[in-house]
Amino acid sequence: MSGGYVICELASVKENFPEFQRMMESLHTSLISKASADWAPKTFGGMAPNSSQFGETTIIPALFRGDAQTAAASGQLISWNQYLGTTGHRTILTGANTGNIYEDYLIGLAGFAFLDKSINISEIKFQISDRKIGRINVEEAMAYENPAIIFEDGLILSEETGFSLYAYVLSRGDIRLCPIGFQLNRVPNKLMTTNTGAALT
Protein backbone atom coordinates (compact mmCIF):
# COMPACT_ATOMS: atom_id res chain seq x y z
CA MET A 1 0.00 0.00 0.00
CA SER A 2 2.76 2.41 -0.96
CA GLY A 3 0.32 4.96 -2.38
CA GLY A 4 -1.68 5.52 0.81
CA TYR A 5 -5.45 5.61 1.17
CA VAL A 6 -8.50 7.87 1.04
CA ILE A 7 -11.60 7.99 3.26
CA CYS A 8 -14.69 8.82 1.23
CA GLU A 9 -18.34 8.08 0.54
CA LEU A 10 -18.68 4.55 -0.82
CA ALA A 11 -21.51 5.50 -3.18
CA SER A 12 -19.53 8.27 -4.86
CA VAL A 13 -16.08 6.69 -4.78
CA LYS A 14 -15.86 6.50 -8.58
CA GLU A 15 -16.55 10.22 -8.86
CA ASN A 16 -14.38 11.40 -5.98
CA PHE A 17 -11.54 8.93 -6.53
CA PRO A 18 -11.10 8.60 -10.32
CA GLU A 19 -8.12 6.29 -9.85
CA PHE A 20 -10.39 3.74 -8.16
CA GLN A 21 -11.45 1.97 -11.35
CA ARG A 22 -7.88 1.82 -12.60
CA MET A 23 -6.68 0.46 -9.26
CA MET A 24 -9.44 -2.18 -9.24
CA GLU A 25 -8.61 -3.27 -12.79
CA SER A 26 -4.90 -3.47 -11.95
CA LEU A 27 -5.61 -5.44 -8.77
CA HIS A 28 -7.91 -7.82 -10.65
CA THR A 29 -5.30 -8.39 -13.36
CA SER A 30 -2.52 -8.95 -10.81
CA LEU A 31 -4.66 -11.38 -8.82
CA ILE A 32 -5.53 -13.45 -11.90
CA SER A 33 -1.88 -13.45 -13.02
CA LYS A 34 -0.76 -14.72 -9.63
CA ALA A 35 -3.45 -17.41 -9.58
CA SER A 36 -2.56 -18.50 -13.12
CA ALA A 37 1.08 -18.91 -12.07
CA ASP A 38 0.41 -20.51 -8.68
CA TRP A 39 -2.39 -22.81 -9.83
CA ALA A 40 -1.17 -23.77 -13.32
CA PRO A 41 -2.39 -25.42 -15.48
CA LYS A 42 -5.75 -24.12 -14.28
CA THR A 43 -7.06 -21.07 -16.13
CA PHE A 44 -9.42 -18.30 -15.12
CA GLY A 45 -13.08 -19.29 -15.39
CA GLY A 46 -14.86 -16.28 -13.91
CA MET A 47 -18.03 -16.82 -11.89
CA ALA A 48 -18.85 -20.21 -13.45
CA PRO A 49 -15.57 -22.15 -13.78
CA ASN A 50 -15.32 -25.78 -14.83
CA SER A 51 -13.15 -28.38 -13.11
CA SER A 52 -10.01 -27.30 -14.99
CA GLN A 53 -10.41 -23.64 -14.05
CA PHE A 54 -10.26 -21.44 -10.96
CA GLY A 55 -13.20 -19.20 -10.15
CA GLU A 56 -13.98 -15.73 -8.87
CA THR A 57 -16.46 -14.42 -6.32
CA THR A 58 -16.87 -11.67 -3.77
CA ILE A 59 -14.82 -11.85 -0.58
CA ILE A 60 -16.64 -14.44 1.56
CA PRO A 61 -16.87 -13.86 5.36
CA ALA A 62 -16.23 -17.56 6.07
CA LEU A 63 -12.54 -17.06 5.21
CA PHE A 64 -12.22 -14.95 8.36
CA ARG A 65 -12.75 -14.97 12.09
CA GLY A 66 -14.18 -11.97 13.87
CA ASP A 67 -13.54 -10.67 17.37
CA ALA A 68 -15.54 -13.40 19.12
CA GLN A 69 -14.12 -16.27 17.05
CA THR A 70 -10.57 -14.97 17.53
CA ALA A 71 -11.06 -14.87 21.30
CA ALA A 72 -12.48 -18.40 21.25
CA ALA A 73 -9.85 -19.62 18.74
CA SER A 74 -12.54 -21.41 16.73
CA GLY A 75 -15.27 -20.87 14.16
CA GLN A 76 -15.59 -18.32 11.37
CA LEU A 77 -17.81 -15.45 10.30
CA ILE A 78 -21.02 -16.08 8.39
CA SER A 79 -21.68 -12.35 7.88
CA TRP A 80 -19.65 -9.16 8.06
CA ASN A 81 -21.87 -8.16 10.97
CA GLN A 82 -20.27 -8.92 14.32
CA TYR A 83 -20.75 -7.84 17.91
CA LEU A 84 -17.78 -6.20 19.62
CA GLY A 85 -18.24 -7.01 23.28
CA THR A 86 -14.97 -5.58 24.60
CA THR A 87 -13.51 -2.10 24.23
CA GLY A 88 -9.89 -1.22 23.55
CA HIS A 89 -7.43 -2.87 21.16
CA ARG A 90 -9.11 -5.86 19.48
CA THR A 91 -8.53 -8.21 16.56
CA ILE A 92 -11.71 -7.76 14.54
CA LEU A 93 -10.74 -9.76 11.43
CA THR A 94 -8.17 -12.51 10.99
CA GLY A 95 -7.74 -15.52 8.73
CA ALA A 96 -10.09 -18.37 9.66
CA ASN A 97 -7.25 -20.90 9.51
CA THR A 98 -5.71 -19.94 12.88
CA GLY A 99 -4.93 -16.49 11.54
CA ASN A 100 -4.07 -17.53 7.98
CA ILE A 101 -6.03 -17.42 4.74
CA TYR A 102 -7.03 -20.97 3.83
CA GLU A 103 -5.17 -22.85 1.12
CA ASP A 104 -6.81 -22.61 -2.34
CA TYR A 105 -7.95 -18.98 -1.95
CA LEU A 106 -6.48 -15.65 -3.04
CA ILE A 107 -7.92 -12.27 -2.09
CA GLY A 108 -7.45 -8.90 -3.77
CA LEU A 109 -8.08 -6.24 -1.12
CA ALA A 110 -8.97 -2.72 -2.29
CA GLY A 111 -10.21 -1.29 1.00
CA PHE A 112 -12.96 -1.55 3.60
CA ALA A 113 -16.55 -0.31 3.66
CA PHE A 114 -18.42 0.65 6.83
CA LEU A 115 -21.93 -0.73 6.34
CA ASP A 116 -23.37 0.88 9.49
CA LYS A 117 -24.00 4.58 10.03
CA SER A 118 -22.83 4.23 13.64
CA ILE A 119 -19.08 3.61 13.84
CA ASN A 120 -17.71 2.42 17.17
CA ILE A 121 -13.99 2.23 16.36
CA SER A 122 -11.47 5.06 16.15
CA GLU A 123 -8.40 3.41 14.62
CA ILE A 124 -7.42 0.40 12.55
CA LYS A 125 -4.15 -1.22 11.58
CA PHE A 126 -3.45 -4.52 9.91
CA GLN A 127 -0.79 -7.04 9.06
CA ILE A 128 -0.29 -9.34 6.06
CA SER A 129 2.28 -12.02 6.87
CA ASP A 130 5.21 -10.03 8.31
CA ARG A 131 4.22 -6.81 6.54
CA LYS A 132 2.67 -4.31 8.93
CA ILE A 133 0.41 -1.46 7.79
CA GLY A 134 0.50 1.38 10.32
CA ARG A 135 -2.36 2.83 12.34
CA ILE A 136 -5.09 4.72 10.48
CA ASN A 137 -7.45 6.99 12.39
CA VAL A 138 -10.93 6.49 10.94
CA GLU A 139 -12.92 9.05 12.93
CA GLU A 140 -13.24 11.17 9.78
CA ALA A 141 -15.50 8.39 8.49
CA MET A 142 -18.07 9.32 11.14
CA ALA A 143 -18.92 12.42 9.08
CA TYR A 144 -20.02 10.35 6.07
CA GLU A 145 -23.27 8.53 5.36
CA ASN A 146 -21.69 5.39 3.86
CA PRO A 147 -17.94 5.68 4.41
CA ALA A 148 -15.18 3.59 2.94
CA ILE A 149 -11.41 3.41 3.19
CA ILE A 150 -9.99 2.92 -0.30
CA PHE A 151 -6.35 2.01 -0.86
CA GLU A 152 -4.52 3.75 -3.67
CA ASP A 153 -2.71 0.47 -4.36
CA GLY A 154 -4.54 -2.82 -3.87
CA LEU A 155 -3.14 -5.61 -1.73
CA ILE A 156 -3.06 -9.36 -2.36
CA LEU A 157 -3.70 -11.82 0.47
CA SER A 158 -2.11 -15.09 -0.58
CA GLU A 159 -3.26 -18.55 0.45
CA GLU A 160 -1.80 -19.81 3.73
CA THR A 161 -0.66 -16.28 4.58
CA GLY A 162 -1.39 -14.56 7.86
CA PHE A 163 -3.83 -11.65 7.97
CA SER A 164 -5.04 -9.66 10.96
CA LEU A 165 -7.06 -6.43 11.16
CA TYR A 166 -6.93 -4.66 14.51
CA ALA A 167 -9.15 -1.85 15.76
CA TYR A 168 -9.49 0.37 18.79
CA VAL A 169 -13.07 -0.22 19.95
CA LEU A 170 -14.71 2.80 21.57
CA SER A 171 -17.95 1.17 22.69
CA ARG A 172 -19.62 -2.23 22.72
CA GLY A 173 -21.99 -2.95 19.88
CA ASP A 174 -22.41 -4.25 16.35
CA ILE A 175 -20.07 -3.40 13.51
CA ARG A 176 -20.20 -4.31 9.83
CA LEU A 177 -16.81 -3.68 8.28
CA CYS A 178 -16.74 -5.29 4.84
CA PRO A 179 -13.59 -5.82 2.76
CA ILE A 180 -13.82 -4.43 -0.78
CA GLY A 181 -12.25 -6.51 -3.52
CA PHE A 182 -12.18 -9.94 -5.16
CA GLN A 183 -11.69 -13.56 -4.18
CA LEU A 184 -10.30 -16.33 -6.39
CA ASN A 185 -10.93 -20.00 -5.62
CA ARG A 186 -8.67 -22.80 -6.88
CA VAL A 187 -11.28 -25.52 -6.28
CA PRO A 188 -14.59 -24.28 -7.73
CA ASN A 189 -16.65 -26.98 -6.00
CA LYS A 190 -15.86 -25.47 -2.62
CA LEU A 191 -18.03 -22.49 -3.59
CA MET A 192 -20.49 -24.25 -5.87
CA THR A 193 -21.51 -27.23 -3.73
CA THR A 194 -21.30 -25.86 -0.20
CA ASN A 195 -24.33 -24.29 1.44
CA THR A 196 -24.44 -20.54 1.93
CA GLY A 197 -22.80 -19.63 5.22
CA ALA A 198 -20.85 -22.90 5.37
CA ALA A 199 -17.20 -23.05 6.39
CA LEU A 200 -14.56 -22.90 3.65
CA THR A 201 -11.57 -25.12 4.38
PDB file of C-alpha atoms in Angstrom:
ATOM      1  CA  MET A   1       0.000   0.000   0.000  1.00  0.00           C
ATOM      2  CA  SER A   2       2.762   2.406  -0.964  1.00  0.00           C
ATOM      3  CA  GLY A   3       0.322   4.957  -2.378  1.00  0.00           C
ATOM      4  CA  GLY A   4      -1.679   5.515   0.807  1.00  0.00           C
ATOM      5  CA  TYR A   5      -5.452   5.613   1.166  1.00  0.00           C
ATOM      6  CA  VAL A   6      -8.495   7.867   1.039  1.00  0.00           C
ATOM      7  CA  ILE A   7     -11.599   7.985   3.260  1.00  0.00           C
ATOM      8  CA  CYS A   8     -14.689   8.824   1.230  1.00  0.00           C
ATOM      9  CA  GLU A   9     -18.343   8.076   0.543  1.00  0.00           C
ATOM     10  CA  LEU A  10     -18.680   4.552  -0.820  1.00  0.00           C
ATOM     11  CA  ALA A  11     -21.511   5.499  -3.179  1.00  0.00           C
ATOM     12  CA  SER A  12     -19.527   8.267  -4.861  1.00  0.00           C
ATOM     13  CA  VAL A  13     -16.076   6.692  -4.780  1.00  0.00           C
ATOM     14  CA  LYS A  14     -15.856   6.495  -8.575  1.00  0.00           C
ATOM     15  CA  GLU A  15     -16.554  10.224  -8.856  1.00  0.00           C
ATOM     16  CA  ASN A  16     -14.379  11.397  -5.976  1.00  0.00           C
ATOM     17  CA  PHE A  17     -11.544   8.928  -6.528  1.00  0.00           C
ATOM     18  CA  PRO A  18     -11.097   8.602 -10.316  1.00  0.00           C
ATOM     19  CA  GLU A  19      -8.118   6.291  -9.852  1.00  0.00           C
ATOM     20  CA  PHE A  20     -10.385   3.735  -8.157  1.00  0.00           C
ATOM     21  CA  GLN A  21     -11.452   1.973 -11.349  1.00  0.00           C
ATOM     22  CA  ARG A  22      -7.876   1.824 -12.604  1.00  0.00           C
ATOM     23  CA  MET A  23      -6.679   0.456  -9.262  1.00  0.00           C
ATOM     24  CA  MET A  24      -9.440  -2.180  -9.240  1.00  0.00           C
ATOM     25  CA  GLU A  25      -8.611  -3.265 -12.786  1.00  0.00           C
ATOM     26  CA  SER A  26      -4.901  -3.468 -11.953  1.00  0.00           C
ATOM     27  CA  LEU A  27      -5.610  -5.440  -8.770  1.00  0.00           C
ATOM     28  CA  HIS A  28      -7.912  -7.820 -10.647  1.00  0.00           C
ATOM     29  CA  THR A  29      -5.302  -8.394 -13.357  1.00  0.00           C
ATOM     30  CA  SER A  30      -2.520  -8.952 -10.807  1.00  0.00           C
ATOM     31  CA  LEU A  31      -4.655 -11.377  -8.819  1.00  0.00           C
ATOM     32  CA  ILE A  32      -5.529 -13.451 -11.895  1.00  0.00           C
ATOM     33  CA  SER A  33      -1.883 -13.451 -13.023  1.00  0.00           C
ATOM     34  CA  LYS A  34      -0.760 -14.722  -9.625  1.00  0.00           C
ATOM     35  CA  ALA A  35      -3.449 -17.406  -9.579  1.00  0.00           C
ATOM     36  CA  SER A  36      -2.556 -18.499 -13.123  1.00  0.00           C
ATOM     37  CA  ALA A  37       1.077 -18.909 -12.069  1.00  0.00           C
ATOM     38  CA  ASP A  38       0.410 -20.507  -8.679  1.00  0.00           C
ATOM     39  CA  TRP A  39      -2.388 -22.806  -9.829  1.00  0.00           C
ATOM     40  CA  ALA A  40      -1.169 -23.770 -13.317  1.00  0.00           C
ATOM     41  CA  PRO A  41      -2.385 -25.423 -15.481  1.00  0.00           C
ATOM     42  CA  LYS A  42      -5.749 -24.120 -14.284  1.00  0.00           C
ATOM     43  CA  THR A  43      -7.063 -21.072 -16.126  1.00  0.00           C
ATOM     44  CA  PHE A  44      -9.425 -18.296 -15.121  1.00  0.00           C
ATOM     45  CA  GLY A  45     -13.083 -19.289 -15.394  1.00  0.00           C
ATOM     46  CA  GLY A  46     -14.863 -16.276 -13.914  1.00  0.00           C
ATOM     47  CA  MET A  47     -18.031 -16.819 -11.887  1.00  0.00           C
ATOM     48  CA  ALA A  48     -18.848 -20.210 -13.445  1.00  0.00           C
ATOM     49  CA  PRO A  49     -15.570 -22.151 -13.782  1.00  0.00           C
ATOM     50  CA  ASN A  50     -15.322 -25.779 -14.827  1.00  0.00           C
ATOM     51  CA  SER A  51     -13.153 -28.385 -13.111  1.00  0.00           C
ATOM     52  CA  SER A  52     -10.014 -27.304 -14.987  1.00  0.00           C
ATOM     53  CA  GLN A  53     -10.410 -23.642 -14.045  1.00  0.00           C
ATOM     54  CA  PHE A  54     -10.257 -21.441 -10.965  1.00  0.00           C
ATOM     55  CA  GLY A  55     -13.199 -19.203 -10.146  1.00  0.00           C
ATOM     56  CA  GLU A  56     -13.981 -15.729  -8.865  1.00  0.00           C
ATOM     57  CA  THR A  57     -16.456 -14.420  -6.322  1.00  0.00           C
ATOM     58  CA  THR A  58     -16.875 -11.667  -3.772  1.00  0.00           C
ATOM     59  CA  ILE A  59     -14.822 -11.853  -0.580  1.00  0.00           C
ATOM     60  CA  ILE A  60     -16.642 -14.438   1.562  1.00  0.00           C
ATOM     61  CA  PRO A  61     -16.875 -13.856   5.360  1.00  0.00           C
ATOM     62  CA  ALA A  62     -16.225 -17.559   6.070  1.00  0.00           C
ATOM     63  CA  LEU A  63     -12.545 -17.061   5.208  1.00  0.00           C
ATOM     64  CA  PHE A  64     -12.222 -14.948   8.361  1.00  0.00           C
ATOM     65  CA  ARG A  65     -12.753 -14.972  12.085  1.00  0.00           C
ATOM     66  CA  GLY A  66     -14.179 -11.967  13.866  1.00  0.00           C
ATOM     67  CA  ASP A  67     -13.541 -10.673  17.365  1.00  0.00           C
ATOM     68  CA  ALA A  68     -15.538 -13.400  19.124  1.00  0.00           C
ATOM     69  CA  GLN A  69     -14.118 -16.271  17.050  1.00  0.00           C
ATOM     70  CA  THR A  70     -10.574 -14.969  17.530  1.00  0.00           C
ATOM     71  CA  ALA A  71     -11.065 -14.866  21.300  1.00  0.00           C
ATOM     72  CA  ALA A  72     -12.485 -18.402  21.248  1.00  0.00           C
ATOM     73  CA  ALA A  73      -9.848 -19.621  18.740  1.00  0.00           C
ATOM     74  CA  SER A  74     -12.537 -21.405  16.732  1.00  0.00           C
ATOM     75  CA  GLY A  75     -15.269 -20.866  14.163  1.00  0.00           C
ATOM     76  CA  GLN A  76     -15.591 -18.325  11.367  1.00  0.00           C
ATOM     77  CA  LEU A  77     -17.807 -15.445  10.300  1.00  0.00           C
ATOM     78  CA  ILE A  78     -21.022 -16.076   8.387  1.00  0.00           C
ATOM     79  CA  SER A  79     -21.680 -12.350   7.883  1.00  0.00           C
ATOM     80  CA  TRP A  80     -19.645  -9.157   8.056  1.00  0.00           C
ATOM     81  CA  ASN A  81     -21.869  -8.164  10.971  1.00  0.00           C
ATOM     82  CA  GLN A  82     -20.266  -8.917  14.322  1.00  0.00           C
ATOM     83  CA  TYR A  83     -20.750  -7.838  17.913  1.00  0.00           C
ATOM     84  CA  LEU A  84     -17.783  -6.204  19.625  1.00  0.00           C
ATOM     85  CA  GLY A  85     -18.237  -7.011  23.283  1.00  0.00           C
ATOM     86  CA  THR A  86     -14.971  -5.584  24.603  1.00  0.00           C
ATOM     87  CA  THR A  87     -13.514  -2.100  24.232  1.00  0.00           C
ATOM     88  CA  GLY A  88      -9.886  -1.223  23.552  1.00  0.00           C
ATOM     89  CA  HIS A  89      -7.426  -2.868  21.163  1.00  0.00           C
ATOM     90  CA  ARG A  90      -9.111  -5.858  19.482  1.00  0.00           C
ATOM     91  CA  THR A  91      -8.528  -8.215  16.560  1.00  0.00           C
ATOM     92  CA  ILE A  92     -11.711  -7.756  14.537  1.00  0.00           C
ATOM     93  CA  LEU A  93     -10.735  -9.764  11.430  1.00  0.00           C
ATOM     94  CA  THR A  94      -8.174 -12.509  10.988  1.00  0.00           C
ATOM     95  CA  GLY A  95      -7.738 -15.517   8.726  1.00  0.00           C
ATOM     96  CA  ALA A  96     -10.092 -18.367   9.663  1.00  0.00           C
ATOM     97  CA  ASN A  97      -7.247 -20.903   9.509  1.00  0.00           C
ATOM     98  CA  THR A  98      -5.706 -19.945  12.879  1.00  0.00           C
ATOM     99  CA  GLY A  99      -4.935 -16.485  11.542  1.00  0.00           C
ATOM    100  CA  ASN A 100      -4.072 -17.527   7.984  1.00  0.00           C
ATOM    101  CA  ILE A 101      -6.030 -17.423   4.743  1.00  0.00           C
ATOM    102  CA  TYR A 102      -7.030 -20.969   3.827  1.00  0.00           C
ATOM    103  CA  GLU A 103      -5.168 -22.845   1.122  1.00  0.00           C
ATOM    104  CA  ASP A 104      -6.807 -22.610  -2.337  1.00  0.00           C
ATOM    105  CA  TYR A 105      -7.955 -18.981  -1.946  1.00  0.00           C
ATOM    106  CA  LEU A 106      -6.481 -15.655  -3.040  1.00  0.00           C
ATOM    107  CA  ILE A 107      -7.922 -12.269  -2.092  1.00  0.00           C
ATOM    108  CA  GLY A 108      -7.453  -8.903  -3.767  1.00  0.00           C
ATOM    109  CA  LEU A 109      -8.083  -6.241  -1.119  1.00  0.00           C
ATOM    110  CA  ALA A 110      -8.970  -2.723  -2.291  1.00  0.00           C
ATOM    111  CA  GLY A 111     -10.211  -1.291   1.004  1.00  0.00           C
ATOM    112  CA  PHE A 112     -12.965  -1.550   3.601  1.00  0.00           C
ATOM    113  CA  ALA A 113     -16.552  -0.306   3.662  1.00  0.00           C
ATOM    114  CA  PHE A 114     -18.422   0.647   6.827  1.00  0.00           C
ATOM    115  CA  LEU A 115     -21.932  -0.728   6.335  1.00  0.00           C
ATOM    116  CA  ASP A 116     -23.375   0.882   9.487  1.00  0.00           C
ATOM    117  CA  LYS A 117     -23.996   4.582  10.032  1.00  0.00           C
ATOM    118  CA  SER A 118     -22.835   4.225  13.641  1.00  0.00           C
ATOM    119  CA  ILE A 119     -19.082   3.605  13.837  1.00  0.00           C
ATOM    120  CA  ASN A 120     -17.709   2.419  17.172  1.00  0.00           C
ATOM    121  CA  ILE A 121     -13.992   2.229  16.356  1.00  0.00           C
ATOM    122  CA  SER A 122     -11.468   5.062  16.152  1.00  0.00           C
ATOM    123  CA  GLU A 123      -8.398   3.410  14.616  1.00  0.00           C
ATOM    124  CA  ILE A 124      -7.417   0.398  12.554  1.00  0.00           C
ATOM    125  CA  LYS A 125      -4.154  -1.221  11.579  1.00  0.00           C
ATOM    126  CA  PHE A 126      -3.446  -4.523   9.913  1.00  0.00           C
ATOM    127  CA  GLN A 127      -0.789  -7.045   9.062  1.00  0.00           C
ATOM    128  CA  ILE A 128      -0.286  -9.341   6.063  1.00  0.00           C
ATOM    129  CA  SER A 129       2.285 -12.024   6.870  1.00  0.00           C
ATOM    130  CA  ASP A 130       5.208 -10.034   8.309  1.00  0.00           C
ATOM    131  CA  ARG A 131       4.216  -6.806   6.536  1.00  0.00           C
ATOM    132  CA  LYS A 132       2.673  -4.308   8.925  1.00  0.00           C
ATOM    133  CA  ILE A 133       0.407  -1.456   7.794  1.00  0.00           C
ATOM    134  CA  GLY A 134       0.498   1.384  10.317  1.00  0.00           C
ATOM    135  CA  ARG A 135      -2.362   2.827  12.340  1.00  0.00           C
ATOM    136  CA  ILE A 136      -5.093   4.719  10.482  1.00  0.00           C
ATOM    137  CA  ASN A 137      -7.452   6.994  12.391  1.00  0.00           C
ATOM    138  CA  VAL A 138     -10.934   6.488  10.939  1.00  0.00           C
ATOM    139  CA  GLU A 139     -12.921   9.050  12.931  1.00  0.00           C
ATOM    140  CA  GLU A 140     -13.240  11.169   9.781  1.00  0.00           C
ATOM    141  CA  ALA A 141     -15.500   8.394   8.493  1.00  0.00           C
ATOM    142  CA  MET A 142     -18.074   9.321  11.142  1.00  0.00           C
ATOM    143  CA  ALA A 143     -18.919  12.421   9.084  1.00  0.00           C
ATOM    144  CA  TYR A 144     -20.021  10.351   6.068  1.00  0.00           C
ATOM    145  CA  GLU A 145     -23.270   8.529   5.359  1.00  0.00           C
ATOM    146  CA  ASN A 146     -21.692   5.389   3.861  1.00  0.00           C
ATOM    147  CA  PRO A 147     -17.944   5.685   4.411  1.00  0.00           C
ATOM    148  CA  ALA A 148     -15.178   3.586   2.940  1.00  0.00           C
ATOM    149  CA  ILE A 149     -11.412   3.410   3.195  1.00  0.00           C
ATOM    150  CA  ILE A 150      -9.991   2.919  -0.298  1.00  0.00           C
ATOM    151  CA  PHE A 151      -6.351   2.015  -0.864  1.00  0.00           C
ATOM    152  CA  GLU A 152      -4.517   3.751  -3.673  1.00  0.00           C
ATOM    153  CA  ASP A 153      -2.710   0.468  -4.356  1.00  0.00           C
ATOM    154  CA  GLY A 154      -4.543  -2.816  -3.872  1.00  0.00           C
ATOM    155  CA  LEU A 155      -3.145  -5.615  -1.729  1.00  0.00           C
ATOM    156  CA  ILE A 156      -3.063  -9.363  -2.365  1.00  0.00           C
ATOM    157  CA  LEU A 157      -3.703 -11.822   0.466  1.00  0.00           C
ATOM    158  CA  SER A 158      -2.111 -15.095  -0.580  1.00  0.00           C
ATOM    159  CA  GLU A 159      -3.260 -18.546   0.454  1.00  0.00           C
ATOM    160  CA  GLU A 160      -1.796 -19.813   3.728  1.00  0.00           C
ATOM    161  CA  THR A 161      -0.663 -16.280   4.580  1.00  0.00           C
ATOM    162  CA  GLY A 162      -1.391 -14.557   7.860  1.00  0.00           C
ATOM    163  CA  PHE A 163      -3.826 -11.649   7.965  1.00  0.00           C
ATOM    164  CA  SER A 164      -5.044  -9.655  10.958  1.00  0.00           C
ATOM    165  CA  LEU A 165      -7.056  -6.435  11.164  1.00  0.00           C
ATOM    166  CA  TYR A 166      -6.930  -4.665  14.511  1.00  0.00           C
ATOM    167  CA  ALA A 167      -9.151  -1.850  15.760  1.00  0.00           C
ATOM    168  CA  TYR A 168      -9.494   0.368  18.791  1.00  0.00           C
ATOM    169  CA  VAL A 169     -13.067  -0.224  19.948  1.00  0.00           C
ATOM    170  CA  LEU A 170     -14.711   2.801  21.573  1.00  0.00           C
ATOM    171  CA  SER A 171     -17.953   1.169  22.688  1.00  0.00           C
ATOM    172  CA  ARG A 172     -19.622  -2.229  22.717  1.00  0.00           C
ATOM    173  CA  GLY A 173     -21.991  -2.948  19.875  1.00  0.00           C
ATOM    174  CA  ASP A 174     -22.409  -4.251  16.351  1.00  0.00           C
ATOM    175  CA  ILE A 175     -20.066  -3.398  13.508  1.00  0.00           C
ATOM    176  CA  ARG A 176     -20.204  -4.312   9.829  1.00  0.00           C
ATOM    177  CA  LEU A 177     -16.813  -3.681   8.280  1.00  0.00           C
ATOM    178  CA  CYS A 178     -16.739  -5.287   4.844  1.00  0.00           C
ATOM    179  CA  PRO A 179     -13.589  -5.824   2.760  1.00  0.00           C
ATOM    180  CA  ILE A 180     -13.818  -4.434  -0.777  1.00  0.00           C
ATOM    181  CA  GLY A 181     -12.250  -6.510  -3.523  1.00  0.00           C
ATOM    182  CA  PHE A 182     -12.178  -9.936  -5.157  1.00  0.00           C
ATOM    183  CA  GLN A 183     -11.692 -13.563  -4.175  1.00  0.00           C
ATOM    184  CA  LEU A 184     -10.303 -16.333  -6.386  1.00  0.00           C
ATOM    185  CA  ASN A 185     -10.928 -19.999  -5.622  1.00  0.00           C
ATOM    186  CA  ARG A 186      -8.671 -22.798  -6.883  1.00  0.00           C
ATOM    187  CA  VAL A 187     -11.278 -25.524  -6.284  1.00  0.00           C
ATOM    188  CA  PRO A 188     -14.594 -24.281  -7.731  1.00  0.00           C
ATOM    189  CA  ASN A 189     -16.650 -26.981  -6.002  1.00  0.00           C
ATOM    190  CA  LYS A 190     -15.862 -25.465  -2.617  1.00  0.00           C
ATOM    191  CA  LEU A 191     -18.029 -22.485  -3.587  1.00  0.00           C
ATOM    192  CA  MET A 192     -20.493 -24.254  -5.870  1.00  0.00           C
ATOM    193  CA  THR A 193     -21.513 -27.231  -3.734  1.00  0.00           C
ATOM    194  CA  THR A 194     -21.296 -25.855  -0.195  1.00  0.00           C
ATOM    195  CA  ASN A 195     -24.334 -24.288   1.438  1.00  0.00           C
ATOM    196  CA  THR A 196     -24.442 -20.538   1.927  1.00  0.00           C
ATOM    197  CA  GLY A 197     -22.798 -19.632   5.218  1.00  0.00           C
ATOM    198  CA  ALA A 198     -20.847 -22.902   5.373  1.00  0.00           C
ATOM    199  CA  ALA A 199     -17.198 -23.053   6.389  1.00  0.00           C
ATOM    200  CA  LEU A 200     -14.558 -22.900   3.649  1.00  0.00           C
ATOM    201  CA  THR A 201     -11.567 -25.125   4.379  1.00  0.00           C
TER     202      THR A 201
END
